[in-house]
PDB file of C-alpha atoms and ligand atoms in Angstrom:
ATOM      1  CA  UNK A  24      22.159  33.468   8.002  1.00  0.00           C
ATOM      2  CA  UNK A  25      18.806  32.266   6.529  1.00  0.00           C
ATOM      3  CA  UNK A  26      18.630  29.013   7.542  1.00  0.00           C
ATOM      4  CA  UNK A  27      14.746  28.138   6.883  1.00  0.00           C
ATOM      5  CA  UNK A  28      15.045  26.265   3.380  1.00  0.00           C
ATOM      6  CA  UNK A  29      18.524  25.080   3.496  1.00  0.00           C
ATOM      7  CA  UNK A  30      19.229  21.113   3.397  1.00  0.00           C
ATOM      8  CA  UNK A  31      20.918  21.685   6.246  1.00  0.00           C
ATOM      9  CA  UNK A  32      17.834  22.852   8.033  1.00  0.00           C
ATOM     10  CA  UNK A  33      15.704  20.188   6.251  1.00  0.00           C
ATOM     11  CA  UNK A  34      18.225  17.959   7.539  1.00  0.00           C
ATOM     12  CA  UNK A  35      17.855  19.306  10.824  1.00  0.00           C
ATOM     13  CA  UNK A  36      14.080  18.811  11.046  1.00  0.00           C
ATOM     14  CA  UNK A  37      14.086  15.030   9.938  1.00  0.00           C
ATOM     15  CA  UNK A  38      16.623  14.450  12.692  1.00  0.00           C
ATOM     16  CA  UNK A  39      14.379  16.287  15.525  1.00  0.00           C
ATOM     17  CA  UNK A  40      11.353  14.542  13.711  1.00  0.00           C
ATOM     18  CA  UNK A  41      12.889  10.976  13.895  1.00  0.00           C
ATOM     19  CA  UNK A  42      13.774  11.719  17.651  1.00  0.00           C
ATOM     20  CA  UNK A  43      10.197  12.065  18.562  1.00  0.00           C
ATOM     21  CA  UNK A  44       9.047   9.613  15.782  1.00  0.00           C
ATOM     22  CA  UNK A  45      11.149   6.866  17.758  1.00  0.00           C
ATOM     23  CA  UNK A  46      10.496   6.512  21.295  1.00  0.00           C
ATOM     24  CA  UNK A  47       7.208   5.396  20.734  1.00  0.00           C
ATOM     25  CA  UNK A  48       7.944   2.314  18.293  1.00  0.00           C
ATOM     26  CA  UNK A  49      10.738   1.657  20.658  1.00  0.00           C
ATOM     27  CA  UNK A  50       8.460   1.393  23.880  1.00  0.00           C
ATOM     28  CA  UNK A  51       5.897  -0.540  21.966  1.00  0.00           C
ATOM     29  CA  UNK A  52       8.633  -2.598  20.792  1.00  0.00           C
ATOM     30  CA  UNK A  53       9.950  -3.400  24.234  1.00  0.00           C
ATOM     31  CA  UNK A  54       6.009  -3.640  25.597  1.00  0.00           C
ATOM     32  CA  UNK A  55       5.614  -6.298  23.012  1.00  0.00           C
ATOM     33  CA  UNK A  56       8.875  -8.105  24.315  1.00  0.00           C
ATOM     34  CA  UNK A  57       7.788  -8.180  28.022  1.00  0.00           C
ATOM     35  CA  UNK A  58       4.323  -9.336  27.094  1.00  0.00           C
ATOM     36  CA  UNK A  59       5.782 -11.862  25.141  1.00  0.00           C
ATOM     37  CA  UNK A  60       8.078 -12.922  27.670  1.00  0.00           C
ATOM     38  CA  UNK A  61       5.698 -12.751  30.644  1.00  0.00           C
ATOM     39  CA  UNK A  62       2.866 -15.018  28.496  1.00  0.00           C
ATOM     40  CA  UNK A  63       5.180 -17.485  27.622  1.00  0.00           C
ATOM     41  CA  UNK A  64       5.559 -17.963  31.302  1.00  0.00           C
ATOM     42  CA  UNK A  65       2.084 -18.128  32.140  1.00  0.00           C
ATOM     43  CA  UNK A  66       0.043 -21.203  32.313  1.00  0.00           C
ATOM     44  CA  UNK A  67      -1.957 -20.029  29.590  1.00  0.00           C
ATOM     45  CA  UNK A  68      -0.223 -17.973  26.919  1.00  0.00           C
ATOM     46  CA  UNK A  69      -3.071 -17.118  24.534  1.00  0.00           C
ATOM     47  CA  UNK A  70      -5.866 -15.591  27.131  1.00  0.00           C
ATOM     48  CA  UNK A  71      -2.396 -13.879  28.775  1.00  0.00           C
ATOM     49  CA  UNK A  72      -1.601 -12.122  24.932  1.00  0.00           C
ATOM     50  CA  UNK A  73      -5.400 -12.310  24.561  1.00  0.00           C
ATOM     51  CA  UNK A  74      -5.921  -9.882  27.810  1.00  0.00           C
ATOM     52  CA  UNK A  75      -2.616  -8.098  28.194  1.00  0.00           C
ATOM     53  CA  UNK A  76      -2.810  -6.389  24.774  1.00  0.00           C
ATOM     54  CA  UNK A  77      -5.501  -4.707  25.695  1.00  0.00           C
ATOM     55  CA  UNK A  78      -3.062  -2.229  27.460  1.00  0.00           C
ATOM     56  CA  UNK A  79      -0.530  -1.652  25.030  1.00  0.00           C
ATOM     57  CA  UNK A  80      -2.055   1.712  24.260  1.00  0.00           C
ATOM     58  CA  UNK A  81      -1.432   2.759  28.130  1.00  0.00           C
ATOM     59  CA  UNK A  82       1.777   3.027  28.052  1.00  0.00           C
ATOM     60  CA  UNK A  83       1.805   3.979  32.239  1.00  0.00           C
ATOM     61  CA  UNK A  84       0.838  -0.300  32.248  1.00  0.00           C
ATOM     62  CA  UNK A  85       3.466  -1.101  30.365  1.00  0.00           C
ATOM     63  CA  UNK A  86       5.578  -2.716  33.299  1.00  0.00           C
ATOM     64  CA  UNK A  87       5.628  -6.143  35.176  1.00  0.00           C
ATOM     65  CA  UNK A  88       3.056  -4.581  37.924  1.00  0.00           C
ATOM     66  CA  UNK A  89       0.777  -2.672  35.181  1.00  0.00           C
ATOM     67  CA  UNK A  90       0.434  -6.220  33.402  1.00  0.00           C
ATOM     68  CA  UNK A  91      -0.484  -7.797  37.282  1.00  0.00           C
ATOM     69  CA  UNK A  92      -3.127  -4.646  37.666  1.00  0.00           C
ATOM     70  CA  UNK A  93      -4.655  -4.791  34.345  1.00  0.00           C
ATOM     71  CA  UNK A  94      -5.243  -9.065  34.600  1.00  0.00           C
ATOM     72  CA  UNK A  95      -6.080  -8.593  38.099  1.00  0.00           C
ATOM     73  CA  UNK A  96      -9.037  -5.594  36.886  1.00  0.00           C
ATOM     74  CA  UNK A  97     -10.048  -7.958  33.992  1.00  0.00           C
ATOM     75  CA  UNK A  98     -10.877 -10.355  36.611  1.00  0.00           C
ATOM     76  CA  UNK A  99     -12.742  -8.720  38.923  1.00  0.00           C
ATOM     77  CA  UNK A 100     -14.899  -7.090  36.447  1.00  0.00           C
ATOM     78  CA  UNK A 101     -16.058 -10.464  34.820  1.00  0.00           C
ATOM     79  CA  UNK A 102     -16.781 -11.824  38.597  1.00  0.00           C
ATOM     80  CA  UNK A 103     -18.825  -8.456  39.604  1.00  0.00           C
ATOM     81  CA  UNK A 104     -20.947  -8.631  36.402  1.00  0.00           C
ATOM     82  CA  UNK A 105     -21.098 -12.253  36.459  1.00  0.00           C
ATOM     83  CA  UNK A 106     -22.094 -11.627  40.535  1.00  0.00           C
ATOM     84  CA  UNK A 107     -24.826  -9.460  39.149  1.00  0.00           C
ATOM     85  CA  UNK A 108     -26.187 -11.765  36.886  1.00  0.00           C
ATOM     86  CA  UNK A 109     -26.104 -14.883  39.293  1.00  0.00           C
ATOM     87  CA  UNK A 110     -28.652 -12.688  41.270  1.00  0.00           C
ATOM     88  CA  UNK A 111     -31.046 -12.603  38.274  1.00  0.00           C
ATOM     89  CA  UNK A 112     -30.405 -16.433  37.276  1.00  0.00           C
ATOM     90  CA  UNK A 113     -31.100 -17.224  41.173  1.00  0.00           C
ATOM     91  CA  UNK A 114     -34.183 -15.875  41.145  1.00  0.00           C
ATOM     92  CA  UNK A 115     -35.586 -16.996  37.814  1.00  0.00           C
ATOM     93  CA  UNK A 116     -34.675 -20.654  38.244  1.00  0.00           C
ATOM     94  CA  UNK A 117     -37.626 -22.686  39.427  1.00  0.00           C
ATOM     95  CA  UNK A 118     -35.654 -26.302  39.595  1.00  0.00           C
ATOM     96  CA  UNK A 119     -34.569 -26.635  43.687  1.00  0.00           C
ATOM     97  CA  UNK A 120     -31.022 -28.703  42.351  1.00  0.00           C
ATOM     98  CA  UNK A 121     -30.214 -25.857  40.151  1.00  0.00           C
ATOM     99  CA  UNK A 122     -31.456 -23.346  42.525  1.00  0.00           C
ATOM    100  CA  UNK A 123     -29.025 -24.286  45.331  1.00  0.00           C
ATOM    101  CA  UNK A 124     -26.005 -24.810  43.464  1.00  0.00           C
ATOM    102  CA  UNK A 125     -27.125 -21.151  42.399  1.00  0.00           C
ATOM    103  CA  UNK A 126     -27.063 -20.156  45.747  1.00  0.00           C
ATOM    104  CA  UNK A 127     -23.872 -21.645  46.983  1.00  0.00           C
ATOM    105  CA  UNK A 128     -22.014 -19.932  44.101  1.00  0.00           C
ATOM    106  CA  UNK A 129     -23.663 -16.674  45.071  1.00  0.00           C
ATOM    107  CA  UNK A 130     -22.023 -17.158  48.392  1.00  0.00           C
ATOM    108  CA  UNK A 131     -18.791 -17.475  46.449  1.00  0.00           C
ATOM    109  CA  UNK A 132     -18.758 -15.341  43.883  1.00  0.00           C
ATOM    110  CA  UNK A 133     -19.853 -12.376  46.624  1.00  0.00           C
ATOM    111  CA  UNK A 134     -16.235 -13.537  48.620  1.00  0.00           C
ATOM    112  CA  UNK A 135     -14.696 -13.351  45.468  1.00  0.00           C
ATOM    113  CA  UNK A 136     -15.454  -9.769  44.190  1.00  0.00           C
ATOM    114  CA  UNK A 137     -15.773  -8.430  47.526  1.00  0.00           C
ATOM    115  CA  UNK A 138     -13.114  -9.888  49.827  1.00  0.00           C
ATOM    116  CA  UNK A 139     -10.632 -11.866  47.678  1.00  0.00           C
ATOM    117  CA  UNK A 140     -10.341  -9.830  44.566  1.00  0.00           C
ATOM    118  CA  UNK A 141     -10.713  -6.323  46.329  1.00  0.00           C
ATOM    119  CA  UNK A 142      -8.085  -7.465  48.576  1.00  0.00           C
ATOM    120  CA  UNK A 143      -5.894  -8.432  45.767  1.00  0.00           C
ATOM    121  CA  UNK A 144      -6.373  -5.387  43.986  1.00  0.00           C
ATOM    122  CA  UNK A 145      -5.426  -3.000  46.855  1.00  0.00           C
ATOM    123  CA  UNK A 146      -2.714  -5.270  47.676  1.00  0.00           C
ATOM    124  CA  UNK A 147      -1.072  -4.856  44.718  1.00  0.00           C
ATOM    125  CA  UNK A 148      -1.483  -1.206  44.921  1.00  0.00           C
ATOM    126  CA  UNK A 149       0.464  -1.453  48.149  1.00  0.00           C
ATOM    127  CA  UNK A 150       3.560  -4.043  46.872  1.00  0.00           C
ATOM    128  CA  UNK A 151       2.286  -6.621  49.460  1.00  0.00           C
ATOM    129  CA  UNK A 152       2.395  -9.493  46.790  1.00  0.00           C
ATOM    130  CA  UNK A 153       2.297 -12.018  49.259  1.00  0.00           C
ATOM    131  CA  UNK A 154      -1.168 -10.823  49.759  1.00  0.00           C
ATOM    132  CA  UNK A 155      -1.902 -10.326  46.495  1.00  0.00           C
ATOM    133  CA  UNK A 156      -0.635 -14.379  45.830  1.00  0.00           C
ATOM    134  CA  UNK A 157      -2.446 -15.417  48.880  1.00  0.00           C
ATOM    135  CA  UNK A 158      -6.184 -13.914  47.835  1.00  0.00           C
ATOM    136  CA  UNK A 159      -6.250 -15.030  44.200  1.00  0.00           C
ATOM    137  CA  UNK A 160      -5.346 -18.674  45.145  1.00  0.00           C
ATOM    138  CA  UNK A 161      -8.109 -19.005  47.187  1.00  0.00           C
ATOM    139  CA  UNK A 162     -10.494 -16.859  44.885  1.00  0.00           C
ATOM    140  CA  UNK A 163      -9.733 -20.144  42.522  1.00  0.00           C
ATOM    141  CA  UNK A 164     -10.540 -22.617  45.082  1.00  0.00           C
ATOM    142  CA  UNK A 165     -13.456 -20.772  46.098  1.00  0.00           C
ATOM    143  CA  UNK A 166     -14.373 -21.070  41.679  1.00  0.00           C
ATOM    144  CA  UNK A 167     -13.850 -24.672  42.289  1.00  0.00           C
ATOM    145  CA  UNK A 168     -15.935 -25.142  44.855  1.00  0.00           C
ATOM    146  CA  UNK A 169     -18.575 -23.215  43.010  1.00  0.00           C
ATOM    147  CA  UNK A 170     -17.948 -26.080  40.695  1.00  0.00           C
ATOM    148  CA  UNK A 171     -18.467 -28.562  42.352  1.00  0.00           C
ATOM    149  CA  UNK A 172     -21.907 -27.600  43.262  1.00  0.00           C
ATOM    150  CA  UNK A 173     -22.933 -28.327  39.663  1.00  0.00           C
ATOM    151  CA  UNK A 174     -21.567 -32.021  39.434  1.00  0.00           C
ATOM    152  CA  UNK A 175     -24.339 -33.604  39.305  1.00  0.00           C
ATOM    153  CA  UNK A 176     -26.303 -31.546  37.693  1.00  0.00           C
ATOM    154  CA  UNK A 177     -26.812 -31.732  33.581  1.00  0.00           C
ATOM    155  CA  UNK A 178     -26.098 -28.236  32.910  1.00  0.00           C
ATOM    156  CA  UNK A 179     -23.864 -24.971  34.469  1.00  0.00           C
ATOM    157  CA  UNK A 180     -24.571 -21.650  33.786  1.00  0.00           C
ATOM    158  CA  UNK A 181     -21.222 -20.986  34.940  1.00  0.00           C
ATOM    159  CA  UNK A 182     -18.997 -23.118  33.512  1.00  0.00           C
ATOM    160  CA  UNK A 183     -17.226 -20.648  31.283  1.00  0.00           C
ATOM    161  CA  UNK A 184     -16.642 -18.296  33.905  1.00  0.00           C
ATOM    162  CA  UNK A 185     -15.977 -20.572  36.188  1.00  0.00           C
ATOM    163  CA  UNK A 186     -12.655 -21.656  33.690  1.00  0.00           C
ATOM    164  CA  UNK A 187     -12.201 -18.184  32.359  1.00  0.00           C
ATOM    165  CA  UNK A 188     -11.915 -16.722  36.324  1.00  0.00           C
ATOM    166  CA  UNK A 189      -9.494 -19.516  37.811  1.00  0.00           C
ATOM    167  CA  UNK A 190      -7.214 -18.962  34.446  1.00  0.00           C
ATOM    168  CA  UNK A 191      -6.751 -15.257  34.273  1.00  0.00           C
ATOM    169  CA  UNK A 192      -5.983 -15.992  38.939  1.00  0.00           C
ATOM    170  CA  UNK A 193      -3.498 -18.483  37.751  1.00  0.00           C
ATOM    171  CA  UNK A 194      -2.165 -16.282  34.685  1.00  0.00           C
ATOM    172  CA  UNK A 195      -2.333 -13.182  37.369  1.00  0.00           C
ATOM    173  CA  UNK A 196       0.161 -15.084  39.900  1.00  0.00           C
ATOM    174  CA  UNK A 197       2.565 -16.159  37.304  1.00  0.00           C
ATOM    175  CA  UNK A 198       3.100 -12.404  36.311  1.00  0.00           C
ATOM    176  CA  UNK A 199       3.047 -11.573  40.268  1.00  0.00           C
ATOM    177  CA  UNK A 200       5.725 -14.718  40.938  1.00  0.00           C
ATOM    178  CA  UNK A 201       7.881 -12.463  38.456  1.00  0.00           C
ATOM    179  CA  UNK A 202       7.405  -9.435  40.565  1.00  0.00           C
ATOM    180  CA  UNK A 203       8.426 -11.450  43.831  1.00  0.00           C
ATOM    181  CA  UNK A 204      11.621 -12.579  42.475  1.00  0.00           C
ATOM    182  CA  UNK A 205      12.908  -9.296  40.358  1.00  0.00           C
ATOM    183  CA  UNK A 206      12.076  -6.905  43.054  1.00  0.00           C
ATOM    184  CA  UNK A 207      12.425  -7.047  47.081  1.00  0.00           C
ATOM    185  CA  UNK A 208      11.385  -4.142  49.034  1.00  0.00           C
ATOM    186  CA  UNK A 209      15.017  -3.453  51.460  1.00  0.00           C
ATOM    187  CA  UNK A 210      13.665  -3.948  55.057  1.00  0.00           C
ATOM    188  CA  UNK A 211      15.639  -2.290  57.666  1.00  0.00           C
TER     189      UNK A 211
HETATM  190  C1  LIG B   4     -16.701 -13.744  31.809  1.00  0.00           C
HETATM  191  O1  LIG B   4     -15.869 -14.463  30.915  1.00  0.00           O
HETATM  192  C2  LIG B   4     -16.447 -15.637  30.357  1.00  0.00           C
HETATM  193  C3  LIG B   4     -15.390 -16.312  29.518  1.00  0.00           C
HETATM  194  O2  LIG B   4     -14.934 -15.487  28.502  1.00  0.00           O
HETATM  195  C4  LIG B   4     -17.660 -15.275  29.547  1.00  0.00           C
HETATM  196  O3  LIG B   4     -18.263 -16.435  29.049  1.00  0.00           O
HETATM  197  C5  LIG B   4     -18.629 -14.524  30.438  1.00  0.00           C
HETATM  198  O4  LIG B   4     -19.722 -14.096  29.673  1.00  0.00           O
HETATM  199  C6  LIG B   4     -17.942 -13.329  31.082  1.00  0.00           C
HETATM  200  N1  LIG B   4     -18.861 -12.728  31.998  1.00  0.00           N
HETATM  201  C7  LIG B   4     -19.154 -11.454  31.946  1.00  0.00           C
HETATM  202  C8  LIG B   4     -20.184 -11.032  32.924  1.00  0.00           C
HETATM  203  O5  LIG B   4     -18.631 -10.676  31.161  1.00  0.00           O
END
């Protein structure tokens, strides 16, 4: 039977080429549909779409904990540049105010990215949420307190990454809440 120009075979090939045409529309479909439904739980839907599409190439991210990793990596690489950069700042800035706010935030922002967030991140790794809840709530009081140091002052370097670092912590526990509550470890 000769089978290679047939309809039938034709037929044949669409149907194999539709079953590996569709899984991938269907798991970007359903990525799209968690992201959705995670952001619109956050406390800040637009940076959550804003910095969880990012991953909807990886498709290995495309779960609850992938969307907590991704936010929480995000995170910690704006605090280690911004780390970096306070360094340079701190030494350039002549004006004692401005120079010890500078310094207090250095304090800070070297707890953040190499305690708190490191922490978080291996936490996660591990399923010890609790952790992973525990370190980015007090990376953003540690933010505020960097803050703070700048109230009286006329200007802060750090304003917007002061905002942008306590937003994606508070975006990151909402999505690590959901994690809590849809999936319990059984402890014998
Ligand atoms: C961190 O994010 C803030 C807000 O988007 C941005 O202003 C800042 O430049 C970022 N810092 C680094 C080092 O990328």
């Amino acid at each position: 039977m000769i089978l290679t120009c047939s309809p039938t075979f034709i037929f044949l090939h669409l149907v194999a080429s539709l079953l590996f045409f569709i899984p991938p529309i269907q798991s970007i479909l359903s990525h799209t549909s968690l992201l959705e439904q995670i952001c619109r739980q956050s406390p800040n839907y637009h940076l959550c779409v804003m910095t969880l599409r990012s991953s909807i190439h990886h498709k290995s991210k495309a779960d609850i904990a992938g969307f907590a990793h991704l936010t929480l990596e995000i995170v910690y690489a704006n605090a280690s540049i911004t780390l970096e950069r306070l360094h340079k700042i701190y030494v350039q800035t002549d004006d004692p105010k401005l120079k010890m706010a500078l310094k207090d935030c250095l304090v800070s922002y070297n707890l953040i990215v190499k305690t708190y967030l490191r922490n978080a991140l291996n936490a996660l790794q591990n399923g010890d949420y609790k952790v992973v809840q525990q370190k980015t709530s007090i990376t953003i009081i540690e933010v505020e307190s960097c803050n703070n140091k700048f109230r009286n002052l006329a200007t802060s370097p750090l304003r917007d990454t002061n905002i942008y670092v306590q937003n994606l912590c508070s975006i990151t526990m909402s999505i690590v809440n959901k994690l809590f509550y849809t999936y319990q470890p059984i402890l014998i």
